[in-house]
mmCIF file of C-alpha atoms and ligand atoms in Angstrom:
data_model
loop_
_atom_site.group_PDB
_atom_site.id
_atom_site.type_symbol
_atom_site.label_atom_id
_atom_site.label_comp_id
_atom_site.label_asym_id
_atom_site.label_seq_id
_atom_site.Cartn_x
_atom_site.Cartn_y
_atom_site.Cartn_z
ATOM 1 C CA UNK A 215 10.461 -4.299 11.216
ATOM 2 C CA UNK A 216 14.031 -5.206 10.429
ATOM 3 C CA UNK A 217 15.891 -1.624 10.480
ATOM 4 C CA UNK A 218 17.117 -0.009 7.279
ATOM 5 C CA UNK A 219 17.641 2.749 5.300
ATOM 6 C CA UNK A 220 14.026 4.010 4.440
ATOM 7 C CA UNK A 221 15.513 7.190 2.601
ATOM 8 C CA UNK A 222 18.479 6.201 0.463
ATOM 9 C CA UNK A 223 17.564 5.435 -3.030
ATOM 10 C CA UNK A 224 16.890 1.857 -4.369
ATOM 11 C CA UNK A 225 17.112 0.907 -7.805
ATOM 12 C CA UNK A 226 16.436 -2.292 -9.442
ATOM 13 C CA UNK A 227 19.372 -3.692 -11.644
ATOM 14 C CA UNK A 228 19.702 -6.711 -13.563
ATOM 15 C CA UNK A 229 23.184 -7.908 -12.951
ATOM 16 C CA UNK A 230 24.852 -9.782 -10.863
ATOM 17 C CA UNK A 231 26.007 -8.244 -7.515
ATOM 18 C CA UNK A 232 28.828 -8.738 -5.749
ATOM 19 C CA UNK A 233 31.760 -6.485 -4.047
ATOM 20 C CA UNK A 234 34.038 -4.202 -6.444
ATOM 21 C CA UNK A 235 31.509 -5.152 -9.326
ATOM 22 C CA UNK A 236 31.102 -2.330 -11.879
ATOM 23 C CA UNK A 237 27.443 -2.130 -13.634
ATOM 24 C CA UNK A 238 26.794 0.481 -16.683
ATOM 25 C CA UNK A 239 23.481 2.579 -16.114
ATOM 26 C CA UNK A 240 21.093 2.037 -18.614
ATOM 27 C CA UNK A 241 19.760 5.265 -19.877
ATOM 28 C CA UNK A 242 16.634 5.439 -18.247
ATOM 29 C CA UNK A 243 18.730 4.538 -14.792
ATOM 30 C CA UNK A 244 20.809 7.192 -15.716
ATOM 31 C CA UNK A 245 17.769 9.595 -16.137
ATOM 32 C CA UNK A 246 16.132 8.494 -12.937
ATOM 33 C CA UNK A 247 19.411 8.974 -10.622
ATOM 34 C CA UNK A 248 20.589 12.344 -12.423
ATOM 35 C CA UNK A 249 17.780 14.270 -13.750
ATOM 36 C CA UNK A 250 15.094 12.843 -11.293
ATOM 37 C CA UNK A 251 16.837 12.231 -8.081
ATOM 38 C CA UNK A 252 19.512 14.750 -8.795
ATOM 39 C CA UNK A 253 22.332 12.395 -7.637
ATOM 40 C CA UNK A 254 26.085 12.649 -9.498
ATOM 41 C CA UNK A 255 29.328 10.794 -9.076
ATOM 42 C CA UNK A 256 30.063 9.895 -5.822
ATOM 43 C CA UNK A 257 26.841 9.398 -4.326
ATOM 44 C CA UNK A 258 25.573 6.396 -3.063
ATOM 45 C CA UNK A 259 22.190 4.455 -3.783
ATOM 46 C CA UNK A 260 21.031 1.063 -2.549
ATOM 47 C CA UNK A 261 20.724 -1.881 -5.770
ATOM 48 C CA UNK A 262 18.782 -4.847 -5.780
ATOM 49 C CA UNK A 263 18.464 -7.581 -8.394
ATOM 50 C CA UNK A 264 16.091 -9.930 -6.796
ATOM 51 C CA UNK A 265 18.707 -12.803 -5.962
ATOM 52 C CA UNK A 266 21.501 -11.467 -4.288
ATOM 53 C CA UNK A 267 20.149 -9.003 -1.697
ATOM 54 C CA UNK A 268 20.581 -5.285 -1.362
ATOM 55 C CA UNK A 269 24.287 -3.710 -1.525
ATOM 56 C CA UNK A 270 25.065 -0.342 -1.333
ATOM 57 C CA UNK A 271 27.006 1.130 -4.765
ATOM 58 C CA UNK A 272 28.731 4.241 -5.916
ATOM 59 C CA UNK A 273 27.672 6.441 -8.249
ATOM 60 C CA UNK A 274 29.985 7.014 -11.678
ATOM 61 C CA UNK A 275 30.161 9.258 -13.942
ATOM 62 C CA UNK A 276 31.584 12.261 -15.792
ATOM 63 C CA UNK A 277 28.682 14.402 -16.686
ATOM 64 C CA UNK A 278 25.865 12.487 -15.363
ATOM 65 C CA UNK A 279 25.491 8.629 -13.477
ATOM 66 C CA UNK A 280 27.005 6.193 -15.902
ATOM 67 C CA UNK A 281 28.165 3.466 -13.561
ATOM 68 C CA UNK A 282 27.826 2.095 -10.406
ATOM 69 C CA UNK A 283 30.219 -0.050 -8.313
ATOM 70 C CA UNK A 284 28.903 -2.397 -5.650
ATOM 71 C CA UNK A 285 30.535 -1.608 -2.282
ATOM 72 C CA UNK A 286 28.945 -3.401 0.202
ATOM 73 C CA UNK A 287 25.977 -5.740 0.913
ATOM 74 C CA UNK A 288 23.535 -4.023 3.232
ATOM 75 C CA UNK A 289 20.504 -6.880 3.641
ATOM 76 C CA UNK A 290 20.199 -10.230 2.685
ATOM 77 C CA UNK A 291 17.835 -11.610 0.097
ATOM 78 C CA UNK A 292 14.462 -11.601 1.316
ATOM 79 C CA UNK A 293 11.347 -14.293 0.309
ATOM 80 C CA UNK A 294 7.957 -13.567 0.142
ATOM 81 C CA UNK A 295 5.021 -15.789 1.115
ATOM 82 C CA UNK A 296 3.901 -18.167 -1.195
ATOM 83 C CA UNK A 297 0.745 -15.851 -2.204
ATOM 84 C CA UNK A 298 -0.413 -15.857 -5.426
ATOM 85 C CA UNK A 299 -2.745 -13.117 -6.535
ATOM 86 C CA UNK A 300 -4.584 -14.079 -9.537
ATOM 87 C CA UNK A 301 -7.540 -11.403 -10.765
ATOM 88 C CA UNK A 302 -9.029 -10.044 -13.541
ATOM 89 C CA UNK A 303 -7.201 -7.198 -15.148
ATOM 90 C CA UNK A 304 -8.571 -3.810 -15.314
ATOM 91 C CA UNK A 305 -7.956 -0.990 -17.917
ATOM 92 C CA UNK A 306 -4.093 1.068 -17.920
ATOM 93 C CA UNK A 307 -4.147 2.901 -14.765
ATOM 94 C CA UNK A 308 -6.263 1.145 -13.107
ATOM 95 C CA UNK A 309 -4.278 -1.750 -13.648
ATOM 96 C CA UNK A 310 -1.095 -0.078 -12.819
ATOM 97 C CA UNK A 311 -2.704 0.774 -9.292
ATOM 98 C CA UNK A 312 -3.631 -2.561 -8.856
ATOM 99 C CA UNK A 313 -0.152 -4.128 -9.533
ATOM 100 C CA UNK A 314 1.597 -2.139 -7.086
ATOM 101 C CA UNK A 315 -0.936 -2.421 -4.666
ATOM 102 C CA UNK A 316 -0.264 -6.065 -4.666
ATOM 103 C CA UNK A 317 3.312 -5.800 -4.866
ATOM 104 C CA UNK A 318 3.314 -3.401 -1.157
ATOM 105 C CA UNK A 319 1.197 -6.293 0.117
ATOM 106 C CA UNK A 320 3.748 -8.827 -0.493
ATOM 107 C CA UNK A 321 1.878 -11.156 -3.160
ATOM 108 C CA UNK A 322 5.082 -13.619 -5.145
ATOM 109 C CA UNK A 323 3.246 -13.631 -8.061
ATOM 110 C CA UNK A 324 0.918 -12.046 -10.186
ATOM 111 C CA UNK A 325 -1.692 -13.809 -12.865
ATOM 112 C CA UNK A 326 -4.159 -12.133 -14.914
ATOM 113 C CA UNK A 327 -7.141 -14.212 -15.629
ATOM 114 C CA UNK A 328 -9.820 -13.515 -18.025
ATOM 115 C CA UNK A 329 -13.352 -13.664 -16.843
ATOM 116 C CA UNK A 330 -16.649 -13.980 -18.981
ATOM 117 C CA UNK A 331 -17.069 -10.076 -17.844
ATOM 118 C CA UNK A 332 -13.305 -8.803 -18.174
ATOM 119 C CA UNK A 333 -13.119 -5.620 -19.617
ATOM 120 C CA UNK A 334 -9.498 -5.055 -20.825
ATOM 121 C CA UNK A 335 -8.973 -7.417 -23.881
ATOM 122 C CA UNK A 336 -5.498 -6.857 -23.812
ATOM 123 C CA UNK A 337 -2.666 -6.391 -20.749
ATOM 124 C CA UNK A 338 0.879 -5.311 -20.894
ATOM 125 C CA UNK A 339 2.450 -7.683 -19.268
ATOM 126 C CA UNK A 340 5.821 -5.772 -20.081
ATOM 127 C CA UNK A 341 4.355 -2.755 -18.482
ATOM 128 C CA UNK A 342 3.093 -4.955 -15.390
ATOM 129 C CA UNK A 343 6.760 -5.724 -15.025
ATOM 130 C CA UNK A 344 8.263 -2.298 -15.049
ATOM 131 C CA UNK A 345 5.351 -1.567 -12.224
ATOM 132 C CA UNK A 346 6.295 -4.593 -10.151
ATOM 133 C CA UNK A 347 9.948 -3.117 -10.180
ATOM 134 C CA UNK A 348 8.593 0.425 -9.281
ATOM 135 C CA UNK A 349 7.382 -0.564 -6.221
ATOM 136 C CA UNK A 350 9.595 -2.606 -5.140
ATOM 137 C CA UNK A 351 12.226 -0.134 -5.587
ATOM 138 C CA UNK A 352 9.418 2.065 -3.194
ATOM 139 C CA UNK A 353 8.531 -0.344 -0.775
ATOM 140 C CA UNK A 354 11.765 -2.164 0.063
ATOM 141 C CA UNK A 355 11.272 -5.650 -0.868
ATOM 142 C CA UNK A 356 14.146 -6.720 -2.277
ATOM 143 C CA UNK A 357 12.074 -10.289 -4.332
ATOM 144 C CA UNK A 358 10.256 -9.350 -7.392
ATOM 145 C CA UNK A 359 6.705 -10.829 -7.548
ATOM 146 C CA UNK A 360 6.480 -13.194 -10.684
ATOM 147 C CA UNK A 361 4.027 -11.876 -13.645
ATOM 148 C CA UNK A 362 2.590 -14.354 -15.903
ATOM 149 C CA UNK A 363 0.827 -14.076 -18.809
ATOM 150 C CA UNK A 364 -2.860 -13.632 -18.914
ATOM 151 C CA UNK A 365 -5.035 -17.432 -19.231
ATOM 152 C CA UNK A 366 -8.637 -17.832 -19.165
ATOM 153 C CA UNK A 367 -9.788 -18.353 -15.817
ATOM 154 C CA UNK A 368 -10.903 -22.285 -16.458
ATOM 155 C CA UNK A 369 -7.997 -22.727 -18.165
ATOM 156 C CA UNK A 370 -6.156 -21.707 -15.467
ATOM 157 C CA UNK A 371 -8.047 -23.713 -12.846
ATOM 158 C CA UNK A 372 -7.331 -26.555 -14.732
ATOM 159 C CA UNK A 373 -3.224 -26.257 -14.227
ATOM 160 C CA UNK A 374 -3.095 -24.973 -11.317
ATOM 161 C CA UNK A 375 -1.834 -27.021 -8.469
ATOM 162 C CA UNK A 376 -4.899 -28.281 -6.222
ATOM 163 C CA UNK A 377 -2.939 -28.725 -2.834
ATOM 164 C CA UNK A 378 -3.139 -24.715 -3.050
ATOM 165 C CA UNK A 379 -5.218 -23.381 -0.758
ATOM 166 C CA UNK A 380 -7.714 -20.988 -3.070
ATOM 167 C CA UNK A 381 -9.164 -18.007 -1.528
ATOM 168 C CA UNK A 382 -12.384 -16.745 -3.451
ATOM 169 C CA UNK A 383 -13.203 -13.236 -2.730
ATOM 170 C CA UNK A 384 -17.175 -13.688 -3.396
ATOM 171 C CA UNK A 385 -19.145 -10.569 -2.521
ATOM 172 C CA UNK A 386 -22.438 -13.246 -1.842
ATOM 173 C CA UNK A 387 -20.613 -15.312 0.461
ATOM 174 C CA UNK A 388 -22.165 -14.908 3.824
ATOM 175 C CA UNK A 389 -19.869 -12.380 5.883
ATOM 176 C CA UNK A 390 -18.057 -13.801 9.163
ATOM 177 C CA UNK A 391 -14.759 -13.213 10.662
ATOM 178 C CA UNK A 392 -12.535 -13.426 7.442
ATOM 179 C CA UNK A 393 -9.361 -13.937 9.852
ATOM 180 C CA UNK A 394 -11.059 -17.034 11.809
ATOM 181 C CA UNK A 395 -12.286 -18.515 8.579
ATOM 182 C CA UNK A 396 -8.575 -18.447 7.090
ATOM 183 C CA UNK A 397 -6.922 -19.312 10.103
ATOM 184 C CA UNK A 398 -9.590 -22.268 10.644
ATOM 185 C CA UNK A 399 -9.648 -23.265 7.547
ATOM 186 C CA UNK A 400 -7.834 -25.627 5.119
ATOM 187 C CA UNK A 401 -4.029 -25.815 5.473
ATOM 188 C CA UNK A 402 -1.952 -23.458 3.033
ATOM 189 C CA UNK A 403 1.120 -24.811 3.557
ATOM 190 C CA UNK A 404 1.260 -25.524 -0.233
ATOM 191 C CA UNK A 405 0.549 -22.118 -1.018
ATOM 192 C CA UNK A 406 -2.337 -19.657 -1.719
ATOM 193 C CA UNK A 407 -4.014 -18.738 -4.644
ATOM 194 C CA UNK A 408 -6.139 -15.211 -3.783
ATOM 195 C CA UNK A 409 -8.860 -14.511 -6.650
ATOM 196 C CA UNK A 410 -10.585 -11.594 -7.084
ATOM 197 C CA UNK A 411 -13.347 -10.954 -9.909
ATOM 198 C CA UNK A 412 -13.452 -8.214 -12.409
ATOM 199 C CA UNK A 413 -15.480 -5.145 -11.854
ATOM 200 C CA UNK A 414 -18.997 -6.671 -13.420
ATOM 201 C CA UNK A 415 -18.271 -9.618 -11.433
ATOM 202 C CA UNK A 416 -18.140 -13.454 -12.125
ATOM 203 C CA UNK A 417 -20.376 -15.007 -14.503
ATOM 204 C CA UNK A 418 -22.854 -17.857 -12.357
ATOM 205 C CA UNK A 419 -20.896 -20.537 -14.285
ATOM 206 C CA UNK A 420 -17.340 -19.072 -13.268
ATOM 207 C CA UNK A 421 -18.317 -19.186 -9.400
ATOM 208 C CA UNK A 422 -19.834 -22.883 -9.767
ATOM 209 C CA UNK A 423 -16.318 -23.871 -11.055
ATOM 210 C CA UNK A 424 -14.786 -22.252 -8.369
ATOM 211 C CA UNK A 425 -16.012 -23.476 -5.818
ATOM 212 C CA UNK A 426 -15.973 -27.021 -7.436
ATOM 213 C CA UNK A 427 -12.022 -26.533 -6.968
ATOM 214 C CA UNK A 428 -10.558 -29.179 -4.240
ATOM 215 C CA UNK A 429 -9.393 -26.424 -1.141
ATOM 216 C CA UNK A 430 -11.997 -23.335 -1.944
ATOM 217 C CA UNK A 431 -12.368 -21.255 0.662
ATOM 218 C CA UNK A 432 -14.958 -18.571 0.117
ATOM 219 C CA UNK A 433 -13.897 -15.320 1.579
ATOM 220 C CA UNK A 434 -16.602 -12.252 2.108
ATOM 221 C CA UNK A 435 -14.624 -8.985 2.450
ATOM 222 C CA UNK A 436 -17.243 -7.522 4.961
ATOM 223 C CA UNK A 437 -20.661 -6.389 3.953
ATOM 224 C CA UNK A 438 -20.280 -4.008 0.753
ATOM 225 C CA UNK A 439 -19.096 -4.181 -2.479
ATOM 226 C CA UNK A 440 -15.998 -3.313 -3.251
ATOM 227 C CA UNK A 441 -13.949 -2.530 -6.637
ATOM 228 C CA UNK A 442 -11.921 -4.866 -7.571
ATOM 229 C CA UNK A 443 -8.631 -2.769 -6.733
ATOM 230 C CA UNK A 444 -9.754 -1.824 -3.250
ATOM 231 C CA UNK A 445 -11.052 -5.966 -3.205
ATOM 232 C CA UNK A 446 -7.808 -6.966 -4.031
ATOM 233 C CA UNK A 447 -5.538 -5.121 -1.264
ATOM 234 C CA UNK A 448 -8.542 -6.344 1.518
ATOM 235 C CA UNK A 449 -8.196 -9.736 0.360
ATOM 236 C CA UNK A 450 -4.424 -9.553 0.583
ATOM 237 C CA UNK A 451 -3.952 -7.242 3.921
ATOM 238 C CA UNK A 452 -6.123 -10.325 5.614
ATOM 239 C CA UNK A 453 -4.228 -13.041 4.186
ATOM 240 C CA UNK A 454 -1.294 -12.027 4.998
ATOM 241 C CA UNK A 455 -2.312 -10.916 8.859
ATOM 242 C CA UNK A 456 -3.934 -14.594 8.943
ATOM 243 C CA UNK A 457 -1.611 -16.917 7.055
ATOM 244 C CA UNK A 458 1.254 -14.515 6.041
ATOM 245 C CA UNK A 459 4.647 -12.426 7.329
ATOM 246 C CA UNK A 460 2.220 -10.293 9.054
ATOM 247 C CA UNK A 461 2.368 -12.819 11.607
ATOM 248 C CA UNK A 462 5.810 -12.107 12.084
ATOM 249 C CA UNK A 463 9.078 -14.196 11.317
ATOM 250 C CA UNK A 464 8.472 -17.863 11.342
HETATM 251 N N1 SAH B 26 -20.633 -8.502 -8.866
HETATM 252 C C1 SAH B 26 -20.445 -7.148 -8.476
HETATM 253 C C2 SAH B 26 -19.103 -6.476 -8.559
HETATM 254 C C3 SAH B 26 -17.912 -7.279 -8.382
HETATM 255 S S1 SAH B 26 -16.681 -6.448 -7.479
HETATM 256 C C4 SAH B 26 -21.452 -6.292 -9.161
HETATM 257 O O1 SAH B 26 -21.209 -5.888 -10.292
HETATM 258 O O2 SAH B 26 -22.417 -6.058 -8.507
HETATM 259 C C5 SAH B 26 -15.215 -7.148 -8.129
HETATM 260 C C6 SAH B 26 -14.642 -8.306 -7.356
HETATM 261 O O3 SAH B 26 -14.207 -7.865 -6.089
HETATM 262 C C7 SAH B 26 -15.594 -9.460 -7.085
HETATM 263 O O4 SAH B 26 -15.621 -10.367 -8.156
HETATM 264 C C8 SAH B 26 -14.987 -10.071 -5.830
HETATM 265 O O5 SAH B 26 -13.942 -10.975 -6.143
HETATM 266 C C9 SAH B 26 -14.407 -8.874 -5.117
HETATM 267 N N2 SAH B 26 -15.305 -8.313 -4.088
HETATM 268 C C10 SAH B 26 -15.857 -7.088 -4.055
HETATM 269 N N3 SAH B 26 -16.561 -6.894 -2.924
HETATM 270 C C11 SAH B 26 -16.452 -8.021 -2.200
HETATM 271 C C12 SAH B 26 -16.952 -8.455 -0.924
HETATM 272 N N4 SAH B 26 -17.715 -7.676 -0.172
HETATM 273 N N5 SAH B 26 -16.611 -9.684 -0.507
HETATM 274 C C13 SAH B 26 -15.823 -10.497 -1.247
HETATM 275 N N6 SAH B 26 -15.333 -10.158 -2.462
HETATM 276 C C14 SAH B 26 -15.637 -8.942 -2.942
#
């Protein structure tokens, strides 16, 4: 692992970053490096905006943070496999798990799909965002995964690019070696959609028109049933060790 500062503080900013810059804390930065972290003028945190790496920056501030000026630049900007995780939302919390689950596992981009047995209706897509940026900020990686809106899951099969390899987590596929069967498999050079069901499953139709897609591979996660939370970071800790940066650079 590339060496860096695993304690410092790193906050997620929105502007652009460059030497001598000066950024105004929002309030709720503010907040976070004052009343939470306990920081004050003259400390120093580490920023990241998702395009132009990770710099270090001052604190500012009379009473409590109100600025920050970008010293200087302390990594690169990092990319993340082309790994799409695309699942069926669960309710608030369990949702929020589930997000930053697949944000520490290094998935670019994040699409809710609604199954025949879905259970949340509706998903904050705003609140998906502010969890992709919490554990980011946590975890180091300096690219924020994308978060689309939620489609129905044939209407999303439908647009989706078909030179993408899919991966379909399908508790009744028959269990081998998951890392043979992606590393044997069908090239993902054009990327990887992983898909993971919701908690009652998919409906018989649903699975028929998934694996009617033109690169399925069907992908047992061993032989029990798991949630779809715990489903979701399997599925993604083998991808990555088979086809991903677990592999190491290159
Ligand atoms: N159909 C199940 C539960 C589905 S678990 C039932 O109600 O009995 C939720 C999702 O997690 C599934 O749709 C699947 O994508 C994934 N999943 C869970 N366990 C799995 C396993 N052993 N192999 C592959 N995928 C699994």
């Amino acid at each position: 692992m590339p060496e860096f500062d695993f304690r410092a503080p790193r906050l997620f900013v929105d502007a652009a970053l460059r030497e001598g810059e000066r950024i105004v804390l929002e309030r709720n930065q503010s907040n976070y490096l004052g009343n939470v972290l306990r920081l004050s003028a003259g400390d120093n945190i580490l920023v990241f905006n998702g395009r132009d790496g990770e710099w270090q920056a001052q604190i500012g501030g009379r009473k409590r943070p109100d600025t920050l000026t970008i010293l200087g630049r302390t990594r690169p900007q990092d990319r993340l496999p082309d790994i799409a995780y695309v699942f069926a939302p669960l309710k608030h919390a369990r949702l929020d798990y589930m997000v930053q689950k697949a944000v520490e596992m290094g998935a670019s981009a994040l699409q809710p799909v609604l199954t025949r047995h879905t259970q949340a209706s509706r998903v904050n897509v705003e609140r998906m965002r502010a969890n992709v940026i919490e554990a980011a900020e946590q975890c180091g990686i300096l690219s924020l995964a994308a978060v689309t809106e939620p489609v129905a899951l044939d209407r999303f099969l439908e647009k989706r690019e078909t030179s993408r390899l899919l991966v379909f987590c399908d508790e009744a596929a028959d269990i081998g070696n998951p890392i043979g069967a992606l590393q044997q498999g069908l090239s993902a050079t054009e990327g990887i959609d992983v898909v993971i069901g919701p908690e009652g499953g998919f409906a018989e139709e649903e699975r028929t028109l998934l694996l009617r897609q033109p690169k399925t591979l069907r992908l047992s996660l061993g032989p029990r049933i798991l949630r779809a939370d715990t489903a979701g970071v399997a599925a993604l800790a083998l991808v990555q060790a088979a086809l991903g940066d677990w592999r190491g650079p290159g």
